[in-house]
Coordinates of C-alpha atoms and ligand atoms in Angstrom, one line a residue:
Chain F
M1 CA -48.3 -58.3 125.1
A2 CA -45.9 -60.2 127.2
L3 CA -44.2 -63.4 126.0
L4 CA -45.4 -65.3 129.1
E5 CA -48.7 -64.2 130.6
V6 CA -50.1 -65.8 133.7
Y7 CA -53.6 -64.9 135.0
G8 CA -55.2 -65.9 138.3
L9 CA -53.1 -68.9 138.9
C10 CA -54.3 -71.0 141.9
K11 CA -53.2 -74.2 143.5
S12 CA -53.9 -75.8 146.9
F13 CA -52.6 -78.9 148.5
G14 CA -55.3 -80.3 150.6
G15 CA -56.3 -77.4 152.8
L16 CA -53.1 -75.4 152.1
A17 CA -53.5 -72.8 149.5
A18 CA -49.9 -72.7 148.2
V19 CA -50.6 -70.3 145.3
K20 CA -53.5 -67.8 145.4
D21 CA -54.6 -65.8 142.4
I22 CA -51.1 -65.0 141.0
S23 CA -50.8 -63.0 137.8
I24 CA -47.4 -62.5 136.2
M25 CA -46.2 -61.0 132.9
V26 CA -42.8 -61.9 131.5
P27 CA -42.0 -59.6 128.5
K28 CA -39.7 -60.9 125.8
G29 CA -36.0 -60.3 126.3
K30 CA -36.3 -59.2 130.0
I31 CA -35.3 -60.6 133.3
V32 CA -38.3 -61.0 135.6
S33 CA -37.8 -62.2 139.1
L34 CA -40.0 -63.8 141.7
I35 CA -38.9 -63.4 145.3
G36 CA -40.3 -64.2 148.7
P37 CA -39.5 -65.9 151.9
N38 CA -39.1 -69.7 152.1
G39 CA -42.4 -71.5 151.6
A40 CA -44.0 -68.6 149.9
G41 CA -45.0 -70.7 146.9
K42 CA -42.4 -69.7 144.4
T43 CA -41.3 -73.2 143.3
T44 CA -45.0 -74.2 143.2
V45 CA -45.5 -71.4 140.6
F46 CA -42.7 -72.9 138.5
N47 CA -44.1 -76.4 138.9
L48 CA -47.5 -75.1 137.7
L49 CA -45.9 -73.4 134.7
T50 CA -43.9 -76.4 133.6
G51 CA -46.6 -79.0 134.1
F52 CA -45.4 -80.8 137.2
Y53 CA -48.6 -79.8 139.0
E54 CA -52.0 -79.3 137.5
R55 CA -53.4 -75.9 138.3
D56 CA -56.7 -75.5 140.1
S57 CA -57.6 -72.5 138.1
G58 CA -55.9 -69.7 136.1
Q59 CA -54.6 -69.2 132.6
V60 CA -51.1 -69.4 131.1
L61 CA -50.3 -68.0 127.7
L62 CA -47.0 -68.5 126.0
D63 CA -46.5 -66.3 123.0
G64 CA -50.3 -65.8 122.9
A65 CA -51.1 -69.6 122.9
A66 CA -52.6 -71.2 125.9
L67 CA -50.6 -73.9 127.7
D68 CA -53.4 -76.3 128.4
K69 CA -53.9 -80.0 128.7
L70 CA -50.2 -80.8 128.0
A71 CA -48.2 -83.7 129.5
T72 CA -45.2 -82.6 131.5
H73 CA -42.8 -83.6 128.8
E74 CA -44.5 -81.4 126.2
Y75 CA -43.8 -78.2 128.0
I76 CA -40.2 -78.0 126.8
Q77 CA -41.3 -78.4 123.2
K78 CA -43.5 -75.4 123.6
G79 CA -40.5 -73.4 124.8
M80 CA -40.6 -73.6 128.6
S81 CA -37.4 -74.9 130.0
R82 CA -36.4 -74.9 133.7
T83 CA -33.8 -75.7 136.3
F84 CA -34.5 -77.1 139.8
Q85 CA -34.0 -75.6 143.2
N86 CA -32.3 -78.8 144.4
L87 CA -29.9 -80.1 141.8
R88 CA -31.5 -82.6 139.5
L89 CA -28.8 -83.6 137.1
F90 CA -28.5 -87.1 135.5
S91 CA -25.7 -87.9 138.0
K92 CA -24.3 -91.0 136.3
M93 CA -24.1 -89.4 132.9
T94 CA -21.3 -87.1 131.6
A95 CA -21.7 -83.4 131.5
L96 CA -22.1 -83.5 127.7
E97 CA -24.7 -86.2 127.9
N98 CA -26.7 -84.2 130.3
V99 CA -26.8 -81.3 127.9
L100 CA -27.6 -83.6 125.0
V101 CA -30.7 -84.8 126.9
G102 CA -31.6 -81.1 127.4
Y103 CA -31.5 -80.8 123.6
Q104 CA -33.3 -84.0 122.8
S105 CA -36.7 -82.4 122.4
R106 CA -35.4 -80.7 119.3
M107 CA -34.2 -84.0 117.7
K108 CA -36.5 -85.7 115.2
C109 CA -34.8 -88.9 114.2
N110 CA -36.9 -92.0 114.7
D111 CA -35.9 -95.4 116.1
W112 CA -35.0 -96.7 112.7
N113 CA -32.5 -93.9 112.1
M114 CA -31.0 -94.4 115.5
I115 CA -30.6 -98.2 115.2
F116 CA -28.8 -98.0 111.8
H117 CA -27.0 -94.7 112.5
D118 CA -27.9 -93.6 109.0
R119 CA -26.9 -90.3 107.4
K120 CA -29.9 -88.4 108.8
Y121 CA -29.1 -89.6 112.3
R122 CA -25.4 -88.7 112.0
Q123 CA -26.1 -85.2 110.8
E124 CA -28.6 -84.6 113.6
E125 CA -26.3 -86.1 116.3
N126 CA -23.3 -84.0 115.1
Q127 CA -25.5 -80.9 115.2
A128 CA -26.8 -81.8 118.6
R129 CA -23.2 -82.3 119.9
E130 CA -22.1 -79.0 118.5
K131 CA -25.0 -77.2 120.1
S132 CA -24.4 -78.9 123.4
R133 CA -20.7 -78.1 123.3
N134 CA -21.5 -74.5 122.6
A135 CA -23.9 -74.4 125.6
L136 CA -21.2 -75.9 127.8
A137 CA -18.7 -73.3 126.5
K138 CA -21.1 -70.5 127.2
L139 CA -21.2 -71.5 130.8
G140 CA -17.5 -72.1 131.0
L141 CA -17.9 -75.9 131.4
S142 CA -16.0 -77.2 128.4
R143 CA -13.3 -78.8 130.4
Y144 CA -15.8 -81.0 132.3
E145 CA -17.4 -82.3 129.1
K146 CA -16.4 -85.9 129.6
D147 CA -16.8 -86.0 133.4
I148 CA -19.5 -87.9 135.1
C149 CA -21.4 -85.0 136.5
G150 CA -22.3 -86.6 139.9
G151 CA -18.7 -86.1 141.0
L152 CA -18.4 -82.4 139.9
P153 CA -18.2 -79.5 142.4
Y154 CA -21.5 -78.0 143.4
G155 CA -21.1 -74.7 141.6
V156 CA -20.2 -76.5 138.4
Q157 CA -23.3 -78.7 138.7
K158 CA -25.4 -75.6 139.2
R159 CA -24.1 -74.1 136.0
L160 CA -24.5 -77.4 134.2
E161 CA -28.2 -77.4 135.0
I162 CA -28.5 -74.0 133.3
A163 CA -26.6 -75.2 130.3
R164 CA -29.0 -78.2 130.1
A165 CA -32.0 -75.9 130.2
L166 CA -30.6 -73.4 127.8
V167 CA -29.5 -75.7 125.0
S168 CA -33.0 -76.2 123.7
D169 CA -33.3 -72.4 122.9
P170 CA -36.4 -72.0 125.1
K171 CA -38.7 -69.1 124.7
V172 CA -38.6 -68.6 128.5
L173 CA -35.8 -69.9 130.7
L174 CA -37.0 -70.5 134.2
L175 CA -34.3 -70.6 136.9
D176 CA -35.2 -71.7 140.4
E177 CA -32.7 -70.3 142.9
P178 CA -29.6 -70.6 140.7
A179 CA -27.5 -68.8 143.3
A180 CA -28.5 -71.0 146.2
G181 CA -25.4 -72.5 147.8
L182 CA -22.9 -70.5 145.7
N183 CA -20.2 -68.4 147.3
P184 CA -20.1 -64.6 146.6
N185 CA -17.6 -64.9 143.8
E186 CA -19.7 -67.5 142.0
T187 CA -22.8 -65.5 142.6
Q188 CA -21.1 -62.5 141.0
E189 CA -20.2 -64.6 138.0
L190 CA -23.7 -65.9 137.8
S191 CA -25.2 -62.4 137.7
K192 CA -22.9 -61.5 134.8
L193 CA -23.9 -64.7 133.1
I194 CA -27.6 -64.1 133.4
L195 CA -27.1 -60.6 132.1
S196 CA -25.2 -61.9 129.1
L197 CA -28.0 -64.4 128.4
R198 CA -30.4 -61.4 128.3
E199 CA -28.0 -59.6 125.9
E200 CA -28.3 -62.6 123.6
G201 CA -32.1 -62.1 123.6
N202 CA -33.1 -64.8 126.1
T203 CA -36.1 -64.2 128.3
I204 CA -35.5 -65.2 131.9
F205 CA -37.9 -65.8 134.7
L206 CA -35.9 -66.1 137.9
I207 CA -36.7 -67.2 141.4
E208 CA -34.0 -66.1 143.8
H209 CA -33.3 -65.7 147.4
D210 CA -30.2 -63.5 147.1
M211 CA -31.8 -60.0 147.2
R212 CA -28.6 -58.3 146.0
L213 CA -28.5 -60.5 142.9
V214 CA -32.2 -59.9 142.2
M215 CA -32.1 -56.2 142.7
S216 CA -29.0 -55.7 140.5
I217 CA -30.1 -57.7 137.4
S218 CA -33.9 -57.8 137.3
D219 CA -36.0 -55.6 135.0
Y220 CA -39.1 -56.3 137.0
V221 CA -39.7 -58.0 140.3
Y222 CA -42.7 -59.9 141.8
V223 CA -42.8 -60.5 145.6
M224 CA -44.8 -63.4 147.0
D225 CA -45.7 -64.4 150.6
H226 CA -48.0 -67.1 151.8
G227 CA -49.0 -67.9 148.3
E228 CA -50.1 -64.3 147.4
L229 CA -48.6 -61.5 145.4
L230 CA -47.4 -58.9 147.9
S231 CA -45.9 -56.4 145.6
E232 CA -44.5 -55.9 142.2
G233 CA -42.6 -53.3 140.3
E234 CA -39.1 -52.3 139.3
P235 CA -36.4 -53.3 141.7
K236 CA -36.1 -49.9 143.4
Q237 CA -39.8 -49.5 143.9
V238 CA -40.1 -53.0 145.4
R239 CA -37.2 -52.4 147.7
Q240 CA -38.9 -49.5 149.3
D241 CA -42.3 -51.2 149.7
P242 CA -43.0 -51.5 153.4
K243 CA -45.0 -54.7 152.9
V244 CA -41.9 -56.3 151.3
I245 CA -39.6 -55.2 154.1
E246 CA -42.1 -56.5 156.6
A247 CA -42.3 -59.9 154.9
Y248 CA -38.6 -60.2 154.8
F249 CA -37.5 -58.7 158.1
G250 CA -40.5 -59.0 160.3
K251 CA -42.8 -56.4 161.7
G252 CA -40.6 -54.9 164.3
R253 CA -37.9 -54.1 161.8
V254 CA -39.9 -52.1 159.4
A255 CA -39.2 -48.8 161.2
G256 CA -35.5 -49.6 161.5
A257 CA -35.2 -50.6 157.9
A258 CA -36.9 -47.4 156.8
E259 CA -34.5 -45.4 158.9
R260 CA -31.4 -47.0 157.4
K261 CA -32.4 -45.6 154.1
Chain T
M1 CA -0.1 -88.8 117.8
K2 CA -1.2 -90.7 120.9
I3 CA -4.8 -90.7 119.8
K4 CA -3.8 -92.1 116.4
S5 CA -1.8 -94.9 117.8
N6 CA -4.6 -95.7 120.2
R7 CA -7.0 -96.0 117.4
I8 CA -4.7 -98.2 115.4
F9 CA -4.2 -100.4 118.5
R10 CA -8.0 -100.7 118.8
K11 CA -8.4 -101.6 115.2
L12 CA -5.7 -104.2 115.5
L13 CA -7.4 -105.6 118.6
F14 CA -10.7 -105.7 116.8
C15 CA -9.2 -107.6 113.9
I16 CA -7.6 -110.1 116.1
M17 CA -10.8 -110.7 118.0
A18 CA -12.8 -111.0 114.9
C19 CA -10.3 -113.6 113.5
V20 CA -10.4 -115.6 116.7
L21 CA -14.2 -115.6 116.9
I22 CA -14.6 -116.6 113.3
S23 CA -11.9 -119.3 113.3
L24 CA -12.9 -120.8 116.7
P25 CA -14.8 -123.8 115.2
L26 CA -11.9 -124.6 112.9
L27 CA -9.4 -125.0 115.8
G28 CA -10.5 -128.6 116.4
L29 CA -11.9 -127.9 119.9
S30 CA -14.1 -130.6 121.5
N31 CA -17.9 -130.7 121.0
F32 CA -18.2 -129.8 124.7
V33 CA -16.3 -126.5 124.3
M34 CA -18.1 -125.6 121.1
R35 CA -21.5 -126.2 122.8
L36 CA -20.3 -124.0 125.6
A37 CA -19.3 -121.3 123.0
V38 CA -22.9 -121.4 121.6
F39 CA -24.3 -121.0 125.1
V40 CA -22.0 -118.1 125.8
W41 CA -23.5 -116.3 122.7
I42 CA -27.0 -117.0 123.8
Y43 CA -26.3 -115.7 127.3
I44 CA -24.6 -112.7 126.0
L45 CA -27.8 -111.8 124.2
L46 CA -29.8 -112.5 127.3
A47 CA -27.5 -110.4 129.5
T48 CA -27.2 -107.4 127.2
S49 CA -30.9 -107.3 126.6
L50 CA -31.7 -107.4 130.3
N51 CA -29.0 -104.8 130.8
F52 CA -31.0 -102.5 128.5
T53 CA -34.0 -102.3 130.8
S54 CA -32.4 -103.0 134.1
G55 CA -29.0 -101.3 133.7
V56 CA -29.5 -98.6 131.1
A57 CA -33.1 -97.7 132.0
G58 CA -32.9 -98.7 135.6
Q59 CA -36.1 -100.8 135.6
V60 CA -35.1 -104.0 137.4
S61 CA -36.9 -107.0 135.9
L62 CA -36.9 -110.4 137.7
G63 CA -38.7 -112.3 134.9
H64 CA -36.4 -112.1 131.9
A65 CA -36.3 -115.9 131.5
A66 CA -40.0 -115.8 130.7
F67 CA -39.3 -114.0 127.4
F68 CA -36.4 -116.4 126.7
G69 CA -39.0 -119.2 127.2
I70 CA -41.7 -117.6 125.1
G71 CA -39.2 -117.2 122.2
A72 CA -38.0 -120.8 122.5
Y73 CA -41.5 -122.3 122.6
V74 CA -42.9 -120.1 119.9
S75 CA -40.0 -120.9 117.6
A76 CA -40.1 -124.6 118.4
L77 CA -43.8 -124.9 118.0
L78 CA -43.9 -123.0 114.7
S79 CA -41.2 -125.2 113.2
L80 CA -42.8 -128.4 114.6
K81 CA -46.4 -127.7 113.8
L82 CA -46.3 -125.4 110.8
E83 CA -42.9 -126.5 109.6
L84 CA -41.9 -122.9 109.0
H85 CA -38.4 -121.9 108.0
F86 CA -35.9 -121.2 110.8
L87 CA -35.6 -117.6 109.9
I88 CA -39.3 -117.0 110.0
C89 CA -39.6 -118.9 113.3
L90 CA -36.8 -116.7 114.7
A91 CA -38.5 -113.5 113.6
L92 CA -41.9 -114.6 114.9
A93 CA -40.3 -115.7 118.2
A94 CA -38.8 -112.2 118.6
A95 CA -42.2 -110.6 117.7
A96 CA -44.1 -112.8 120.2
A97 CA -41.6 -112.1 123.0
G98 CA -41.6 -108.5 122.1
V99 CA -45.4 -108.2 122.1
S100 CA -45.6 -110.1 125.5
G101 CA -43.0 -107.8 126.9
W102 CA -45.0 -104.8 125.6
L103 CA -48.2 -106.1 127.2
V104 CA -46.5 -106.7 130.5
A105 CA -44.9 -103.3 130.4
L106 CA -48.1 -101.4 129.8
P107 CA -49.3 -101.9 133.4
A108 CA -45.9 -102.7 135.0
M109 CA -44.2 -99.5 133.8
R110 CA -46.7 -97.5 135.8
L111 CA -45.0 -99.0 138.8
S112 CA -41.6 -98.5 140.1
G113 CA -38.8 -100.2 142.0
G114 CA -40.0 -103.1 144.2
Y115 CA -43.4 -103.3 142.7
L116 CA -42.0 -103.6 139.2
A117 CA -39.7 -106.3 140.4
I118 CA -42.6 -108.3 141.9
V119 CA -44.8 -107.9 138.8
T120 CA -42.0 -109.2 136.6
L121 CA -41.3 -112.0 139.0
G122 CA -45.0 -113.0 139.0
F123 CA -45.1 -112.9 135.2
G124 CA -42.1 -115.2 135.1
Q125 CA -44.0 -117.7 137.3
I126 CA -47.1 -117.4 135.2
V127 CA -45.2 -118.2 132.0
Y128 CA -43.5 -121.2 133.6
I129 CA -46.8 -122.6 135.0
V130 CA -48.5 -122.2 131.6
L131 CA -45.6 -124.0 129.8
L132 CA -45.8 -126.7 132.4
N133 CA -49.6 -127.2 132.3
W134 CA -50.8 -126.4 128.8
I135 CA -50.0 -130.0 128.0
D136 CA -51.9 -130.1 124.7
L137 CA -49.7 -127.5 123.2
T138 CA -46.4 -127.7 125.1
R139 CA -46.5 -131.4 126.3
G140 CA -45.8 -130.0 129.7
P141 CA -42.8 -131.4 131.6
M142 CA -42.1 -133.9 128.8
G143 CA -41.0 -131.0 126.7
L144 CA -40.8 -130.6 123.0
V145 CA -38.6 -133.0 121.1
G146 CA -37.4 -133.2 117.6
I147 CA -37.1 -129.5 116.9
P148 CA -35.5 -129.2 113.5
S149 CA -32.1 -127.8 113.1
P150 CA -31.8 -124.7 110.9
V151 CA -31.2 -125.3 107.2
L152 CA -29.8 -122.4 105.3
F153 CA -28.3 -122.4 101.7
G154 CA -29.0 -126.1 101.7
I155 CA -26.7 -126.7 104.7
E156 CA -28.0 -128.1 107.9
F157 CA -26.5 -126.4 111.0
R158 CA -26.7 -129.2 113.5
K159 CA -23.3 -129.8 115.0
P160 CA -22.0 -127.2 117.5
Q161 CA -19.2 -126.3 115.1
S162 CA -21.6 -125.2 112.5
Y163 CA -24.4 -123.9 114.7
Y164 CA -21.7 -121.6 116.3
Y165 CA -21.8 -119.5 113.1
I166 CA -25.6 -119.0 113.3
A167 CA -25.3 -117.9 117.0
L168 CA -22.3 -115.7 116.1
F169 CA -24.0 -114.0 113.2
F170 CA -27.2 -113.2 115.1
C171 CA -25.5 -112.1 118.3
V172 CA -23.0 -109.8 116.6
A173 CA -25.7 -108.3 114.3
V174 CA -28.0 -107.7 117.2
L175 CA -25.3 -106.4 119.4
L176 CA -24.0 -103.9 116.8
L177 CA -27.5 -102.5 116.2
F178 CA -28.2 -102.5 119.9
K179 CA -25.0 -100.6 120.6
N180 CA -26.0 -98.0 118.0
Y181 CA -29.4 -97.6 119.6
I182 CA -28.0 -97.3 123.2
G183 CA -25.4 -94.8 122.0
S184 CA -28.0 -92.5 120.5
R185 CA -30.7 -90.2 121.9
A186 CA -32.9 -93.2 122.8
G187 CA -30.2 -94.6 125.1
R188 CA -29.5 -91.3 126.7
N189 CA -33.1 -90.7 127.4
L190 CA -33.3 -94.1 129.2
M191 CA -30.3 -93.3 131.3
A192 CA -31.8 -89.9 132.1
I193 CA -35.0 -91.7 133.3
R194 CA -32.8 -94.0 135.4
D195 CA -31.0 -91.1 137.0
D196 CA -33.9 -88.7 137.6
E197 CA -37.3 -89.1 136.2
T198 CA -38.5 -85.7 137.2
A199 CA -35.6 -84.0 135.3
A200 CA -36.0 -86.3 132.4
A201 CA -39.7 -85.3 132.1
A202 CA -38.7 -81.6 132.2
M203 CA -36.3 -82.2 129.3
G204 CA -39.2 -83.6 127.3
V205 CA -38.7 -87.3 127.7
D206 CA -42.0 -89.2 127.6
I207 CA -41.0 -91.5 130.5
Y208 CA -43.8 -94.0 130.4
K209 CA -43.6 -94.5 126.6
E210 CA -39.8 -94.9 126.6
K211 CA -39.9 -97.4 129.4
V212 CA -42.5 -99.5 127.7
K213 CA -40.6 -99.4 124.5
A214 CA -37.3 -100.4 126.2
F215 CA -39.0 -103.3 127.9
A216 CA -40.5 -104.5 124.6
I217 CA -37.2 -104.3 122.8
S218 CA -35.4 -106.1 125.6
S219 CA -38.0 -108.9 125.6
A220 CA -37.8 -109.3 121.8
I221 CA -34.1 -109.8 122.0
A222 CA -34.6 -112.4 124.7
G223 CA -37.0 -114.0 122.3
I224 CA -34.3 -114.2 119.7
A225 CA -32.0 -115.9 122.3
G226 CA -34.8 -118.4 123.0
S227 CA -35.2 -119.2 119.3
L228 CA -31.4 -119.7 119.0
Y229 CA -31.5 -122.0 122.1
A230 CA -34.4 -124.1 120.9
H231 CA -33.0 -124.9 117.5
F232 CA -29.6 -125.7 119.0
M233 CA -30.8 -128.0 121.8
L234 CA -33.5 -129.6 119.6
F235 CA -35.3 -130.3 122.8
I236 CA -36.8 -127.9 125.3
D237 CA -38.7 -128.3 128.5
P238 CA -40.1 -125.7 131.0
S239 CA -37.4 -126.3 133.6
K240 CA -34.9 -124.1 131.6
F241 CA -37.2 -121.1 131.9
V242 CA -37.8 -120.9 135.7
G243 CA -37.2 -117.9 137.9
D244 CA -33.7 -119.1 138.8
E245 CA -32.7 -118.5 135.2
S246 CA -33.9 -114.9 135.5
T247 CA -31.7 -114.5 138.6
A248 CA -28.8 -116.0 136.7
I249 CA -29.2 -113.4 133.9
L250 CA -29.6 -110.6 136.4
S251 CA -26.5 -111.5 138.2
M252 CA -24.6 -111.3 134.9
V253 CA -25.9 -107.8 134.4
V254 CA -25.0 -106.8 137.9
L255 CA -21.6 -108.3 137.8
G256 CA -20.9 -106.6 134.5
G257 CA -21.9 -103.2 136.0
L258 CA -25.5 -102.1 135.5
G259 CA -25.7 -100.1 132.3
S260 CA -22.5 -101.4 130.8
M261 CA -22.9 -103.4 127.6
K262 CA -19.2 -104.5 127.6
G263 CA -19.6 -105.5 131.2
S264 CA -22.6 -107.6 130.5
I265 CA -20.8 -109.3 127.6
A266 CA -17.8 -110.1 129.8
A267 CA -19.9 -111.3 132.7
A268 CA -22.0 -113.5 130.5
L269 CA -18.9 -115.1 129.2
V270 CA -17.3 -115.6 132.6
L271 CA -20.5 -116.8 134.4
T272 CA -21.5 -119.2 131.6
A273 CA -18.1 -120.6 130.9
L274 CA -16.6 -120.8 134.4
P275 CA -19.0 -123.1 136.1
E276 CA -18.9 -125.5 133.2
L277 CA -15.2 -125.5 132.8
L278 CA -14.5 -126.0 136.5
R279 CA -15.9 -129.5 136.7
G280 CA -18.1 -130.2 139.7
F281 CA -18.8 -126.6 140.1
S282 CA -21.8 -126.5 137.7
R283 CA -24.1 -127.8 140.5
Y284 CA -23.1 -124.7 142.6
R285 CA -23.9 -122.4 139.7
M286 CA -27.0 -120.8 141.2
L287 CA -25.2 -120.5 144.6
I288 CA -22.3 -118.7 142.9
Y289 CA -24.8 -116.3 141.1
G290 CA -26.6 -115.7 144.3
I291 CA -23.5 -114.8 146.3
L292 CA -22.2 -112.6 143.6
L293 CA -25.5 -110.7 143.4
V294 CA -25.6 -110.1 147.1
A295 CA -22.0 -109.1 147.3
M296 CA -22.3 -106.7 144.4
M297 CA -25.4 -105.0 145.8
I298 CA -23.8 -104.7 149.2
T299 CA -20.6 -103.1 148.0
K300 CA -22.6 -100.9 145.7
A301 CA -20.2 -101.6 142.9
V302 CA -23.1 -101.0 140.6
D303 CA -22.0 -98.1 138.6
W304 CA -18.3 -99.0 138.4
S305 CA -18.5 -99.2 134.7
R306 CA -19.0 -95.6 134.0
Y307 CA -16.1 -94.3 136.0
S308 CA -12.6 -95.0 134.8
W309 CA -10.2 -96.5 137.2
Y310 CA -8.3 -93.3 137.2
D311 CA -11.4 -91.3 138.2
R312 CA -12.3 -93.7 141.0
M313 CA -8.8 -93.5 142.4
Q314 CA -9.0 -89.7 142.3
Q315 CA -12.3 -89.7 144.0
W316 CA -11.0 -92.0 146.7
I317 CA -8.0 -89.9 147.3
Q318 CA -10.1 -86.7 147.4
R319 CA -12.3 -88.3 150.1
V320 CA -9.3 -89.2 152.2
V321 CA -7.9 -85.7 151.9
Q322 CA -11.2 -84.2 152.8
A323 CA -11.4 -86.5 155.9
I324 CA -7.9 -85.4 156.9
N325 CA -8.8 -81.8 156.5
R326 CA -11.9 -82.2 158.6
K327 CA -9.8 -83.7 161.3
K328 CA -7.3 -80.8 161.1
G329 CA -10.2 -78.3 161.3
G330 CA -11.4 -80.2 164.4
W331 CA -8.0 -79.9 166.0
K332 CA -7.7 -76.2 165.3
N333 CA -11.1 -75.6 166.7
G334 CA -10.1 -77.5 169.7
A335 CA -7.1 -75.3 170.2
A336 CA -9.0 -72.0 169.8
Ligands
LIG1 N1 -46.4 -81.4 146.4 C1 -46.8 -80.7 147.5 N2 -47.7 -81.3 148.4 C2 -48.0 -80.6 149.5 N3 -47.6 -79.3 149.8 C3 -46.7 -78.8 149.0 C4 -46.3 -79.4 147.8 N4 -45.4 -78.6 147.1 C5 -45.3 -77.5 147.9 N5 -46.1 -77.6 149.0 C6 -46.2 -76.6 150.0 O1 -46.5 -75.3 149.3 C7 -45.9 -74.3 150.0 C8 -45.0 -73.5 149.1 O2 -43.8 -74.2 148.7 P1 -42.8 -73.8 147.7 O3 -43.5 -73.4 146.4 O4 -41.7 -74.9 147.6 O5 -42.1 -72.5 148.3 P2 -40.9 -71.7 147.9 O6 -40.3 -72.2 146.7 O7 -41.3 -70.3 147.8 O8 -39.9 -71.8 149.1 C9 -45.1 -74.9 151.2 O9 -45.8 -74.7 152.3 C10 -45.0 -76.3 150.8 O10 -44.9 -77.2 151.9
LIG2 MG1 -38.5 -73.0 146.3

């Protein structure tokens, strides 16, 4: 049984069926990727899995328990934590504060504790700061701790989003195109980082455009196009699937791409 | 070493400030100045509380004076009609304003931006009209007279020199607790909502609930300010709680830098004291506020508080360097 199980997920916007009958398994401790051309419906799948859209039909099980009838903000408590395709940091807050907000769902102090800064509050706050600093360090961001994140370089902001999603120790970490906009060096570092996260036991569900990155780090790959699952399998199987090549390179190229191999 | 000396310097500064604030009424200043000092405390409460919703949480309210008014009238009426003790009146004024704020927020916090501003503006008008026309209770434009001064430990706090201590005590107490609250998870969650609601929700922040709570807390503190105002003036009428007053408080928050508590305090001090001290200027008070508000919004100096001067200089230099580089690139391309 996989950690995250998705069965028959459907979603349409008006007349447009953005996600059609998608089933996905993400086993514990693995890196599973979802790829596909622009507009294929990948981000919509993430939005369905994290409660930003309501699904038309389908079932989602996390650790065997159904994720049903939850408000958007409850998903992270259940262990689903995500990043966004387009940066969505809290741009007027410091890097550390951003990560602290990422951890807030694990904090239990009530308003009373917070108003009086009592012992319980101080303990929890210190622990939260330590965890957040660790997350920053893991992504090599310690030196930006006190900087307002809106002014940081793009690559740093991308990593900061991962730190923010990671700090709550999610059961599944959902990364939406973490390499988009990064240069080759940064992408290289990112792939090392994602692998090291897996080594530490994290389960990662990745949307990515960069084929080389996906093929080199994924344990299993799903390919989507026009809202449907086109293919799935281990990276080397998927790479040779003519349907995938067609979706990515167009019909005329299929023969050529096959020849190159 | 540097950090240590910095800390000592801060402690020293804090002690000096505390001494000055405590000994102010003993310096033989005129009644006029001491009255002004009390007003400054009241406006500091109003500005910091509005800063909480509008600056920290980013939910701009144009009706803050309504909660100030509710606090003032509830406190005054309770002490006039039921002869309750000042402290009980103050607590109930805070509660009444807080509950009204909560009730307004329940529908209003489903709205955003301009809509929210209009709803709060409308609520401010409603409160003003009710105060003006519910003559049986509020005596309408004639106002409430003979509000009793607070009596604590057998001492009547009537003169500005003594009332100053009541204002000082409540303001400092509220500000310290408020600062704790803003500096904790709750404050960070509100800032997160201000910066990006979608991401805040993904991080587990219950956006609607937090916004409503923030609005209620902010209203309750305005209610405390209202109570302090009523028992100091001993006379209140609706004209103090019109929409203009909300604008005045908002311009303090904006001038201080949205989201900055220190900024709100400084701006409340300056914008309350300056028009009074520069004689003849007080009639232009609203004009000054209006111009400041427009100027600050246009120059987008809104988040200056969170960047240090050093950072801003650096950003500025970076931008210039980038512009020059772009130019250079352009020249090279032109040559090639
Ligand atoms: N909120 C929405 N309303 C209407 N259409 C949407 C919405 N979100 C996504 N879509 C549409 O769904 C399709 C899939 O989009 P998306 O999931 O973002 O693709 P991908 O992430 O694979 O590039 C697109 O055609 C997009 O226009
Ligand atoms: Mg996408």
